[in-house]
Coordinates of C-alpha atoms in Angstrom, one line a residue:
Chain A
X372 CA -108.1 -21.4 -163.3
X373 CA -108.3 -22.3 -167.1
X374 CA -111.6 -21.5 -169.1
X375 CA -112.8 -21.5 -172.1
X376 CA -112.0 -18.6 -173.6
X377 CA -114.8 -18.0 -176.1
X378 CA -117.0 -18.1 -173.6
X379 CA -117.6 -15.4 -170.4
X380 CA -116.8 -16.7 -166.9
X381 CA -119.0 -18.5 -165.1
X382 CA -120.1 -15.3 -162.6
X383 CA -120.3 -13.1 -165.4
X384 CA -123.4 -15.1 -166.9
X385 CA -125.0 -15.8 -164.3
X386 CA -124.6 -12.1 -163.2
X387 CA -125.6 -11.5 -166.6
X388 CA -128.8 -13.3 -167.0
X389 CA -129.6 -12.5 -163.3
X390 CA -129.2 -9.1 -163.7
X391 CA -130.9 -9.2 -167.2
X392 CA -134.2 -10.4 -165.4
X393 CA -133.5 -7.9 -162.3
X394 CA -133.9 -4.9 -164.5
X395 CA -136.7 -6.1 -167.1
X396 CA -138.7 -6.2 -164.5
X397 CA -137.6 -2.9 -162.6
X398 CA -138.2 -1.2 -166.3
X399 CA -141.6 -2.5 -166.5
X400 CA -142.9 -1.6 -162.1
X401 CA -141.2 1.6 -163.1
X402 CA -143.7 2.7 -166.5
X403 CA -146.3 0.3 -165.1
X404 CA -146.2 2.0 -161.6
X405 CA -146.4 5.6 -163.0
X406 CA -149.2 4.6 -165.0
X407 CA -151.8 3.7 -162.2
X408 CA -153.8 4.9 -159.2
X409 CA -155.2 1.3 -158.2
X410 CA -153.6 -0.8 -155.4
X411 CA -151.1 -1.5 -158.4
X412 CA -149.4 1.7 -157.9
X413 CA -148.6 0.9 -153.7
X414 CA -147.4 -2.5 -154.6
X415 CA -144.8 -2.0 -157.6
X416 CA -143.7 0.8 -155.5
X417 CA -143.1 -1.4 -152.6
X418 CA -141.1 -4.0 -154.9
X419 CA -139.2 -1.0 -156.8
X420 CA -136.6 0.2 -153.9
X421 CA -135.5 -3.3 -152.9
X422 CA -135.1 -4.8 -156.1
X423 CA -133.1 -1.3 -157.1
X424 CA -131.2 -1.6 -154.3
X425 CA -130.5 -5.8 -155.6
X426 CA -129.7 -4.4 -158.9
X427 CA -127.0 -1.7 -157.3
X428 CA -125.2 -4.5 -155.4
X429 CA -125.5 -6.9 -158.4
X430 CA -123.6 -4.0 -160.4
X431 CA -121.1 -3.4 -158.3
X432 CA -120.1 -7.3 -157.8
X433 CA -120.5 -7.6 -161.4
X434 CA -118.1 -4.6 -162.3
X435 CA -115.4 -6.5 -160.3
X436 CA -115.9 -9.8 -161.9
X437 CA -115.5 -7.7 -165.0
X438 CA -112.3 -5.9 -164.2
X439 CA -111.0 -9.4 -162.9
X440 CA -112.1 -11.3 -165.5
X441 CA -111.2 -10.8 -169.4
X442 CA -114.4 -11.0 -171.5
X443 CA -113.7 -13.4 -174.7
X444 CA -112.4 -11.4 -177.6
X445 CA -114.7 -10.1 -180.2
X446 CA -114.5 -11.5 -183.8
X447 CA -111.7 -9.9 -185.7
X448 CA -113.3 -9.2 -188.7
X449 CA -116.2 -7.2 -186.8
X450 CA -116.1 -3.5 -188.4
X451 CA -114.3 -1.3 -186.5
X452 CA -117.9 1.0 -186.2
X453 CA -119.6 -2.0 -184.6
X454 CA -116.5 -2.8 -182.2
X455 CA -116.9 0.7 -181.0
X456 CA -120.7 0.8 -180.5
X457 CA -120.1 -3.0 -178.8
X458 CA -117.7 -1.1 -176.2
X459 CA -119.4 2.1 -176.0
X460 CA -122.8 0.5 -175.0
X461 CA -121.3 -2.0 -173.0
X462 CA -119.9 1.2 -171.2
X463 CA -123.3 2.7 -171.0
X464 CA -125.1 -0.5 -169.4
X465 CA -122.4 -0.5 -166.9
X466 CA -122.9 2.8 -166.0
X467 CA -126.9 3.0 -166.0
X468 CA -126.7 -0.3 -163.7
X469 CA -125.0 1.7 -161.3
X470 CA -126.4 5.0 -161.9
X471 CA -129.8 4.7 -162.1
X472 CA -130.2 2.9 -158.3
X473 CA -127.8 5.7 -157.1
X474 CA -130.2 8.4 -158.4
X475 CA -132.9 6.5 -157.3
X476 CA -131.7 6.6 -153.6
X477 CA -130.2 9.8 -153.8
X478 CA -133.4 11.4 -155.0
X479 CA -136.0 9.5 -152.4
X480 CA -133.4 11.0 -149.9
X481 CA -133.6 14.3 -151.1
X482 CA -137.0 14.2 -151.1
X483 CA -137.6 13.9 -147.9
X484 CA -139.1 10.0 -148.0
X485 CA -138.3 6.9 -145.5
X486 CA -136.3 4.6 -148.2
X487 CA -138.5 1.0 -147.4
X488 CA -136.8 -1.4 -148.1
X489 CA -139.5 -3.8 -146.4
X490 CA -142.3 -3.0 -143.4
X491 CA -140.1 -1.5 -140.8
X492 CA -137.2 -2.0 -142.9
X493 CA -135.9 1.5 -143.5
X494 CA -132.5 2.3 -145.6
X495 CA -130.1 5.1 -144.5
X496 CA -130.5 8.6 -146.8
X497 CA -127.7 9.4 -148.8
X498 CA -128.6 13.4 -149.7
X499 CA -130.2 15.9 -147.3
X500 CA -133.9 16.5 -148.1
X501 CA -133.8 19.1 -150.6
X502 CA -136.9 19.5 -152.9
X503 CA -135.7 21.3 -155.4
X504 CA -132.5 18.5 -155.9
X505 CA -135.4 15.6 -155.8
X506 CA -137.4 17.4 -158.5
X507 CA -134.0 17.6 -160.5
X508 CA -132.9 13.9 -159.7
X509 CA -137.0 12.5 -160.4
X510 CA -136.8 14.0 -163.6
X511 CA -133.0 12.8 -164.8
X512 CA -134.2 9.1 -163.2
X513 CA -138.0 9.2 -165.1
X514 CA -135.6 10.3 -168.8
X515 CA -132.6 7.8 -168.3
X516 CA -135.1 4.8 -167.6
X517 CA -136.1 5.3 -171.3
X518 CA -133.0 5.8 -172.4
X519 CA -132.0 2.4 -170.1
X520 CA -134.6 0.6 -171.9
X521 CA -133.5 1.7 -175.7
X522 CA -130.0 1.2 -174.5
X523 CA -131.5 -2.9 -173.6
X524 CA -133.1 -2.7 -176.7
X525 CA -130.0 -2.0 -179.2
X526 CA -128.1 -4.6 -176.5
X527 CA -130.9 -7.6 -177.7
X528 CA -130.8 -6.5 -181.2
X529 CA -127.3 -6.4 -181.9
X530 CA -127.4 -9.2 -179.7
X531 CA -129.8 -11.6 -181.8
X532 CA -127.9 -10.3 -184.8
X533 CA -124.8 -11.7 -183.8
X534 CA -126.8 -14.8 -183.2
X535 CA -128.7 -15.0 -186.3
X536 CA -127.3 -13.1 -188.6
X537 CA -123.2 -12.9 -188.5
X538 CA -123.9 -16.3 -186.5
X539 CA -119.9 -15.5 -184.9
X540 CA -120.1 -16.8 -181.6
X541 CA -120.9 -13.6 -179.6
X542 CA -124.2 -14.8 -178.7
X543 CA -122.8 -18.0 -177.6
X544 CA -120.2 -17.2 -175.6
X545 CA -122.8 -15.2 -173.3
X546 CA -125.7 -18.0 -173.8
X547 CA -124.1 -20.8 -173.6
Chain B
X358 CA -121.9 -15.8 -193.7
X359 CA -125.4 -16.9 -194.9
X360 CA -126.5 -16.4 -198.3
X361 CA -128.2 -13.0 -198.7
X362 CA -131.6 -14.5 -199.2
X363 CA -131.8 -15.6 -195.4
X364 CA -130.9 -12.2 -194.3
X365 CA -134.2 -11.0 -195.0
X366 CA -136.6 -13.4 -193.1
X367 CA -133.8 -13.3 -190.2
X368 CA -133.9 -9.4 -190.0
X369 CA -137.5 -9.9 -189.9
X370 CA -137.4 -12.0 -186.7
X371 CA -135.0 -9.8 -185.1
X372 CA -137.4 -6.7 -185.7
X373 CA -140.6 -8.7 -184.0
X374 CA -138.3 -9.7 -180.9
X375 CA -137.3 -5.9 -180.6
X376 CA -140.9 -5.0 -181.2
X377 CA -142.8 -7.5 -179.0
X378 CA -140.6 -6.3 -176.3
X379 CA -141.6 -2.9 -177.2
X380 CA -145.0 -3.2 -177.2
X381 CA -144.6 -5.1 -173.8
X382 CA -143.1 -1.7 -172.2
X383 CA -145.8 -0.1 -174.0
X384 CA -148.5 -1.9 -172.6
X385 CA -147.3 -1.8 -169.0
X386 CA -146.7 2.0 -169.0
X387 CA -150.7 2.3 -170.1
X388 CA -149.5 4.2 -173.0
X389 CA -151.7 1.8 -175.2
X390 CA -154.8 2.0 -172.2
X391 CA -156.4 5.5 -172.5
X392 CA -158.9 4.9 -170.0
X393 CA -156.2 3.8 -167.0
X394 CA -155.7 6.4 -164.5
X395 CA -152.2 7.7 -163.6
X396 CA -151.6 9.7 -160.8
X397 CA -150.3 12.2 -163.2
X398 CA -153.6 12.4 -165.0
X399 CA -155.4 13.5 -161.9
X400 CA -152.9 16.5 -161.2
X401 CA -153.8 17.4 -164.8
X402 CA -157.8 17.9 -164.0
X403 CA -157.1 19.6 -161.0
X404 CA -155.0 21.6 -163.0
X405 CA -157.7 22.3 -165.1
X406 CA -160.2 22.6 -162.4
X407 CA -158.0 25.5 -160.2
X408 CA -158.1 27.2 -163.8
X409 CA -154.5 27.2 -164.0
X410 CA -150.9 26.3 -163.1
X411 CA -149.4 27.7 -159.3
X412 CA -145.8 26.5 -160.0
X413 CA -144.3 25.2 -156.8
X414 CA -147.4 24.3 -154.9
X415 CA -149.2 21.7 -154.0
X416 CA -152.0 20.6 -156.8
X417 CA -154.6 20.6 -153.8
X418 CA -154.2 22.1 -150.8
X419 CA -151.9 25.0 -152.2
X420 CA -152.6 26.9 -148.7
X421 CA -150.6 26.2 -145.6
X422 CA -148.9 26.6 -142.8
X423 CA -146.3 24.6 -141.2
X424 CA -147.0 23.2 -137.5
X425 CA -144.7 20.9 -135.0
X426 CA -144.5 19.8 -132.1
X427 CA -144.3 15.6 -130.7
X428 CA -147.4 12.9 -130.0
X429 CA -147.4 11.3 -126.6
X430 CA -148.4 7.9 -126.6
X431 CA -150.3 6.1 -123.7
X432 CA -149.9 2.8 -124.8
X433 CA -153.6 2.0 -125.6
X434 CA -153.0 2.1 -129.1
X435 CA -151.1 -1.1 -128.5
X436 CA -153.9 -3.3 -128.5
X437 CA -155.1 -2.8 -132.2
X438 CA -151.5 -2.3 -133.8
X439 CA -147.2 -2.7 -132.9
X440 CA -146.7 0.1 -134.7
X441 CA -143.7 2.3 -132.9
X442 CA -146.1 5.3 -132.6
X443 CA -147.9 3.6 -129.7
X444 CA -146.0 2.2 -126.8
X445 CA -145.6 4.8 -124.2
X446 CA -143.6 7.4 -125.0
X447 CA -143.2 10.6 -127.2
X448 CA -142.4 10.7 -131.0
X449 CA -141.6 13.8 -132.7
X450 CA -143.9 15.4 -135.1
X451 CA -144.2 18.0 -138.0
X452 CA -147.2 19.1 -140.0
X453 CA -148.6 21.5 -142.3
X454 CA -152.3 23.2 -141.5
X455 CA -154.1 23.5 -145.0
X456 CA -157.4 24.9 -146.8
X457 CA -158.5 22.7 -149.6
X458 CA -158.3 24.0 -153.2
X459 CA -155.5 24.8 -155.6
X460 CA -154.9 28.7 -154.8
X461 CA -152.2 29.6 -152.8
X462 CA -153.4 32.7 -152.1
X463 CA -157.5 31.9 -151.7
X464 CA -159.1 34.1 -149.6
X465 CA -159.9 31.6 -146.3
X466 CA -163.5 32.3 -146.2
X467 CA -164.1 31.2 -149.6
X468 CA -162.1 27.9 -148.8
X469 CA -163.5 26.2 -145.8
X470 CA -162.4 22.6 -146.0
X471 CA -159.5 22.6 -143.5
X472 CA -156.8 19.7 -143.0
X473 CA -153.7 18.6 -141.6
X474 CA -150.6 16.5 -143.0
X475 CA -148.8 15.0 -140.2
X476 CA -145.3 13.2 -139.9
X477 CA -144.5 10.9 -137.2
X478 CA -140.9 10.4 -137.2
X479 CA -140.6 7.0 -135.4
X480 CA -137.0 5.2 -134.4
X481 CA -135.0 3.4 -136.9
X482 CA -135.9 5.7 -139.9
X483 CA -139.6 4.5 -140.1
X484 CA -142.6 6.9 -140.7
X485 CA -146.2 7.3 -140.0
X486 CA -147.3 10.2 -142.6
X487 CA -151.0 11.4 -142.6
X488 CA -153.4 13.4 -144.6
X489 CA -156.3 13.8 -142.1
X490 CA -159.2 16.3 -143.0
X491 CA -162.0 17.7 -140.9
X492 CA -164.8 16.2 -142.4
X493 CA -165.2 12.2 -141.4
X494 CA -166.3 11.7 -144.9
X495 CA -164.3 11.6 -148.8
X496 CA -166.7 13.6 -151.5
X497 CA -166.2 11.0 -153.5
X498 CA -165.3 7.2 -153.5
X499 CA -163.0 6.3 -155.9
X500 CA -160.1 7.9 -158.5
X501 CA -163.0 7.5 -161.3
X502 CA -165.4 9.9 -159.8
X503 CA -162.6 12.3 -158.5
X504 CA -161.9 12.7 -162.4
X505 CA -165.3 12.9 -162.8
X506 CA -166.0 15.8 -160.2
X507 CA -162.8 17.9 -161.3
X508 CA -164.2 17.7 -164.9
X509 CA -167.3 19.0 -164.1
X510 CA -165.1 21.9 -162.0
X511 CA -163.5 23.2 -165.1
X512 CA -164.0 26.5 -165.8
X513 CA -165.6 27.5 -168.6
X514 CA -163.0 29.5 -171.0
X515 CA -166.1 31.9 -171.5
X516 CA -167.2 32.5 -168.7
X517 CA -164.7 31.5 -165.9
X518 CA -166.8 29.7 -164.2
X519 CA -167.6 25.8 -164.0
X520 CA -171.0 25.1 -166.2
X521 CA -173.7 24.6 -163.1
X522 CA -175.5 22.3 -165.1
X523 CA -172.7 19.8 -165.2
X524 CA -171.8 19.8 -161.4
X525 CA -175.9 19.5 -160.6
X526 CA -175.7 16.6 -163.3
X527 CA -173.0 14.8 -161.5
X528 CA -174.1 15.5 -158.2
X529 CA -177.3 14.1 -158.9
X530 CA -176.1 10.4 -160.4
X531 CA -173.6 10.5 -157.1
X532 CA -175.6 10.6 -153.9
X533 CA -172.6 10.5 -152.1
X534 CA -171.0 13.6 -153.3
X535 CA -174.0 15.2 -152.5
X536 CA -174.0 14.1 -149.3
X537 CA -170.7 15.3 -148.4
X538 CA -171.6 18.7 -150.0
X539 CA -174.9 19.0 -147.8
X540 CA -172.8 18.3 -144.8
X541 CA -170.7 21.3 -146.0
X542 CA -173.6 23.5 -145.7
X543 CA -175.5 22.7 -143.0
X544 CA -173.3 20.7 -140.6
X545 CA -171.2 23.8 -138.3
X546 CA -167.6 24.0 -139.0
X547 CA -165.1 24.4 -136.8
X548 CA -163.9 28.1 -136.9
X549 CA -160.1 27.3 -136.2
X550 CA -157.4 24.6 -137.3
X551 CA -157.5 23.9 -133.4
X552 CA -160.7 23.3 -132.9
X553 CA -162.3 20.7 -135.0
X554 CA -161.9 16.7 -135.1
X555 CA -160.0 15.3 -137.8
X556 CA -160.6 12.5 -139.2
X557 CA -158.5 9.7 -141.4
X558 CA -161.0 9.8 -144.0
X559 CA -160.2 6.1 -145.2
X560 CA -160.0 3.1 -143.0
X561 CA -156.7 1.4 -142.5
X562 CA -155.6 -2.2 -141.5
X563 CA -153.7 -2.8 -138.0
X564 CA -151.7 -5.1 -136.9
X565 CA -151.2 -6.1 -133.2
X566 CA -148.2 -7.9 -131.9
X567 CA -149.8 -10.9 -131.9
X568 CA -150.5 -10.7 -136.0
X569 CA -154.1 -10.3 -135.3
X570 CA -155.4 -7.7 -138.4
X571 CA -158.3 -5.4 -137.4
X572 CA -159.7 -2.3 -139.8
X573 CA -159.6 1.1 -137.7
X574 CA -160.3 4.6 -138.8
X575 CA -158.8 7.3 -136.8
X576 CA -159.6 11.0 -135.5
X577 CA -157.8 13.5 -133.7
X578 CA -160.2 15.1 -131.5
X579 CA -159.8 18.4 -130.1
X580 CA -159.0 19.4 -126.2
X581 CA -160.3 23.1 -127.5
X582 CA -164.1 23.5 -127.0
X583 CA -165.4 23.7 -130.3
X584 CA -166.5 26.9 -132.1
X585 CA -168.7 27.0 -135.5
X586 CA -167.5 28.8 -138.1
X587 CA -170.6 31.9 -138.9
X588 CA -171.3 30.8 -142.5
X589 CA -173.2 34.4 -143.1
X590 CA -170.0 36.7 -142.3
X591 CA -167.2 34.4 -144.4
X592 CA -167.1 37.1 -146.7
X593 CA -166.3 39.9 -144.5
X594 CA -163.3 37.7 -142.9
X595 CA -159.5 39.0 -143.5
X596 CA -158.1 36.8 -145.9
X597 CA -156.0 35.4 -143.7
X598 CA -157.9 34.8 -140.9
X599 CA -157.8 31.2 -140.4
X600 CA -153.3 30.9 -140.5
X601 CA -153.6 34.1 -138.8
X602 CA -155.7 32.7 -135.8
X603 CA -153.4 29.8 -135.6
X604 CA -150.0 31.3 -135.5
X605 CA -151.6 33.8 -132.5
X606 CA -153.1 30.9 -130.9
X607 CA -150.0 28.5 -130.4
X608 CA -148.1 31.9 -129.2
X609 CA -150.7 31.5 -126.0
X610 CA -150.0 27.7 -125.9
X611 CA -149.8 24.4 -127.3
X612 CA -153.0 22.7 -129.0
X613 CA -153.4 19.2 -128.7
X614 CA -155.9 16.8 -130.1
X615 CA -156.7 13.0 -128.6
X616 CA -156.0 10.3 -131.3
X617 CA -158.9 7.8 -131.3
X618 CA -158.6 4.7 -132.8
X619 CA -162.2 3.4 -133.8
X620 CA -161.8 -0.1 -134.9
X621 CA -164.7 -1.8 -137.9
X622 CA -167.7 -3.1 -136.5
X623 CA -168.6 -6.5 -138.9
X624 CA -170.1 -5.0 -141.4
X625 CA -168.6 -1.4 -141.7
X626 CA -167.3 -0.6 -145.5
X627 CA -163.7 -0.6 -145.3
X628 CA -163.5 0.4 -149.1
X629 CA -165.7 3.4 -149.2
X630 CA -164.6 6.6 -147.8
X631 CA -167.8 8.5 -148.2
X632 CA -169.9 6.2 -146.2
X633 CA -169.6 6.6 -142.1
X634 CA -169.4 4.3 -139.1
X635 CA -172.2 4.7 -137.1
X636 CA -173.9 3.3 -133.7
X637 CA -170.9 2.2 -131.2
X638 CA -167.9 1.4 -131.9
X639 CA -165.0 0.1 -129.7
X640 CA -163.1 3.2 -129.2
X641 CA -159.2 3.7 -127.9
X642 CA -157.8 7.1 -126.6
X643 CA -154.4 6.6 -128.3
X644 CA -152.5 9.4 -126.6
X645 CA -152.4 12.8 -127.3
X646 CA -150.8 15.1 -130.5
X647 CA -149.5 18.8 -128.6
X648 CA -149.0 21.0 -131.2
X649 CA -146.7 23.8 -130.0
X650 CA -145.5 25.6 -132.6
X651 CA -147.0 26.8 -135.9
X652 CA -144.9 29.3 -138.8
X653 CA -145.2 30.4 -142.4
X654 CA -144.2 27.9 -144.5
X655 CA -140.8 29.6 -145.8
X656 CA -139.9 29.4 -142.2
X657 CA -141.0 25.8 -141.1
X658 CA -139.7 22.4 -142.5
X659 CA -143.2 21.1 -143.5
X660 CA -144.0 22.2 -147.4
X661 CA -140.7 19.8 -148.5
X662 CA -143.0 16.4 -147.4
X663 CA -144.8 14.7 -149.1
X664 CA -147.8 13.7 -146.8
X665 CA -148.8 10.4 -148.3
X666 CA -151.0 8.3 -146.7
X667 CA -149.6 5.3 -147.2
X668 CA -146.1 6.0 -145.9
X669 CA -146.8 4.0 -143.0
X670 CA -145.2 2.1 -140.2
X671 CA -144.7 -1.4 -139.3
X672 CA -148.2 -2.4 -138.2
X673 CA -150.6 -0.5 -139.8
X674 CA -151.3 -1.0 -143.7
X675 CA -153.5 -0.2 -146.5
X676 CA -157.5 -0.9 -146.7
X677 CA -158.8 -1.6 -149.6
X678 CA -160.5 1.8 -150.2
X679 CA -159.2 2.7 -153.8
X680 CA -158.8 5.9 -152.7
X681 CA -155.9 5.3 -150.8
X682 CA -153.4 4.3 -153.7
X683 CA -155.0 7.1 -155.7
X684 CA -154.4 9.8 -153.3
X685 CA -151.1 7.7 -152.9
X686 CA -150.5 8.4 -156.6
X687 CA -152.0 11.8 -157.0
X688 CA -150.0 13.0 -154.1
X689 CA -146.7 11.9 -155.5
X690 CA -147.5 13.3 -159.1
X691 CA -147.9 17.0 -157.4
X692 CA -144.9 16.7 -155.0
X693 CA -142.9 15.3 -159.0
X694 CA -144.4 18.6 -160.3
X695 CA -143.6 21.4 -157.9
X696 CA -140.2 19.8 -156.9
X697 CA -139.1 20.4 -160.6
X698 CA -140.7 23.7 -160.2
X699 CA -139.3 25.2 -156.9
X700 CA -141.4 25.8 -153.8
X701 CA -142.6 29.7 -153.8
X702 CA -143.2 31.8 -150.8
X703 CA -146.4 31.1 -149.3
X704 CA -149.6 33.6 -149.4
X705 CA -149.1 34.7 -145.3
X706 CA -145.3 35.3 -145.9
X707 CA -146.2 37.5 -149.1
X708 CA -148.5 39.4 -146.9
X709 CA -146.1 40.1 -144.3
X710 CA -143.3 41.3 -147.1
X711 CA -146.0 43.7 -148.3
X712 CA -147.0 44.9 -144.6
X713 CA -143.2 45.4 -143.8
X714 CA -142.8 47.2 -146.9
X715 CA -145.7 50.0 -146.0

């Protein structure tokens, strides 16, 4: 099927924006979870493991469309520095989609808790239950999150300087 | 490119994107909220209130015992909720017998205040956990005043000891908390973990088959006559004496307890834990929880849970007593803390090592 190829494939933006949403919000009922003893606390929790799980199936369809799918070039007169940051983070987001549902699962697992996906809904474990592996996976899952969310933060940036600043297309072929 | 003089303003705009989004994150986590409550914060008074840090155990309830044995249901329980627990039949349990306080190794007669955490493991994964206590009311009602109450409990650096005048302030601007403490005192206490009610301290919402929602609280009652505890001799006890009477007792046989679902009258506070049901009350024998084996907690499989309260089944929910996503939240930041940790050998299993070692 042609395409335009400045522009990513139809699957991979909507993925993309999809998935964008997806795991604002799982950033924000993670820290804003953590952060409360009101009803608050019971109700993010409760819309944490299914959307996680969402976000792990999202990945995983998404990391196919991307192996099957060339992305549109970058501009060739990018500095090599920022070409290598571009793929390296793009790496990293790729691998903190997948990674951070995995340890997500594999930790409640080892810890011993029903995975609820809904009332009476309850997912398989994936790990024995082993305290001392949950209190090693809780901690690596709380410090990743921020480093998820820095990781979004640099992707916006250099985003919206591609957009407003070396105005090159990148932005677009993602936006548009 | 643009001309060098746009760069500036367009930076600019780029930086308060990045920062609104920032500040966004901030927000939620409470970081920018001092007064919110985290479940975290409240491990870190009772923290401060034990007078220090028992790595590995439990921020509350640091003394226990592990329990199992199954709950046979008689298919009353039906009529209030369609949760799996309560059709006919018998659902494996495990649970852990504790004393309230922060010590692993508190002396029982000093630590009165006995509870159970209990796990239903129903079919298809689901699970009914519970953190029941013997007293059928909370000292206090909400996550506010448990912060309150802790801070008052903190030892004085000096001294070692809690300032009296705070704790008698406190009590006396929260009648409630002194009401729970006078029942402490003067109401008799049962002298084992087998022979007392226990109760599920906050109400709970069921719901029946037919999607009908009612508000029940909950108490195991005991088939074991009950005996007070003699308030005069606690001092004189072993240390021991309470997990010691209850591994000897489930040797002779198993304990068991009737589950009795009390549903709300109209009327009844479904949102405060330190006020009690009284007059009549519809009342439903549930079935029956046999306890039939009890062992140190390095031996059982019970200290590894986490006994929230609101890990629950289909067909029974939350109330809306704040407490419950408090102790929800508190519970979860003390099973976070001593998982990282590593669990340590509890204070019964230490005194066996040093008996097999004379």
């Amino acid at each position: 099927v042609s395409r335009d190829p400045t522009r990513f494939a139809l699957p991979a933006r909507l993925l993309h924006w999809l998935m964008a949403a997806l795991i604002l919000a799982m950033l924000l009922i993670g820290a804003g979870m953590i952060s409360t003893t009101t009803a608050r606390y019971p109700e993010l929790l409760a819309w944490h493991r299914p959307i996680g799980l969402a976000i792990l199936i999202l990945a995983l369809i998404r990391l196919a469309v991307r192996v099957t799918h060339r992305p549109p070039p970058l501009p060739t007169d990018l500095p090599a520095l920022q070409v290598a940051a571009a793929k390296g983070s793009h790496i990293l987001l790729y691998a903190m989609m997948i990674a951070m549902p995995l340890i997500g699962w594999a930790m409640q697992s080892a810890g011993g808790y029903p995975i609820t996906l809904r009332k009476g809904v309850v997912l398989f474990p994936i790990l024995p239950h082993m305290i001392t592996v949950y209190g090693m996976l809780r901690v690596v899952h709380g410090l990743l999150a921020y480093a998820f969310f820095l990781l979004i933060l640099g992707h916006l940036g250099a985003a919206l300087f591609h957009a407003l600043i070396r105005r090159d297309g990148v932005f677009e072929s993602m936006a548009k | 490119m643009p001309a060098p003089i746009k760069v500036i303003p367009r930076l600019a705009l780029i930086a308060a994107i990045l920062g609104v989004v920032a500040l966004i994150f901030t927000y939620v986590g409470g970081w920018v909220s001092p007064r919110r409550i985290s479940g975290g914060a409240v491990a870190d008074v009772l923290q401060a209130a034990n007078g220090k840090v028992y790595p590995g155990f439990r921020r509350a309830h640091a003394k226990g015992l592990c329990v199992s044995g199954r709950f046979d249901a008689n298919g009353a329980g039906v009529a209030l909720s369609r949760a799996a627990l309560f059709p006919t039949g018998s659902t494996p349990v495990i649970g852990r017998a504790s004393t309230g306080g922060g010590n692993p190794l508190a002396t029982d007669g000093r630590n009165v205040f006995h509870a159970l955490g209990l796990r239903f493991a129903l079919p298809h994964g689901e699970e009914w956990r519970m953190a029941i206590d013997h007293t059928p009311i909370f000292i206090v009602s909400n996550p506010t005043d448990f912060v309150g109450l802790q801070q008052v409990s903190i030892p004085d650096p000096k001294s070692g000891k809690p300032d009296p005048a705070r704790l008698t302030a406190f009590v006396g601007s929260h009648p409630e908390t002194k009401a729970f403490l006078d029942y402490m005192k003067t109401a008799p206490l049962p002298s084992s973990f087998a022979n007392g009610t226990y109760y599920s301290i906050n109400a709970f919402r069921f719901v029946d088959a037919a999607g009908t929602s009612r508000f029940v609280r909950w108490q195991f009652e005991p088939e074991a006559p009950f005996a007070a505890l003699d308030k005069a001799t606690l001092d004189t006890l072993p240390e021991n004496f309470l997990f010691d009477e209850l591994l000897d007792r489930v040797k002779a046989g198993p304990i068991r307890w009737h589950m009795i679902l009390v549903v709300a009258n109209p009327g009844d506070r479904t949102d405060n834990a330190t006020v009690r049901w009284t007059g009549p009350h519809r009342q439903i024998d549930a079935g029956t929880l046999v306890l039939d084996r009890a062992t140190t907690e390095a031996a059982g499989n019970c200290r590894d849970y986490n006994y929230d309260p609101l890990v629950l089944p289909k067909g029974v929910a939350a109330s809306d007593d704040p407490l419950l996503p408090a102790r929800s939240a508190v519970y979860s930041a003390s099973f976070r803390r001593r998982a990282a940790e590593g669990p340590k050998p509890d204070a019964i299993s230490l005194e066996r090592q040093k008996g097999d070692r004379m």
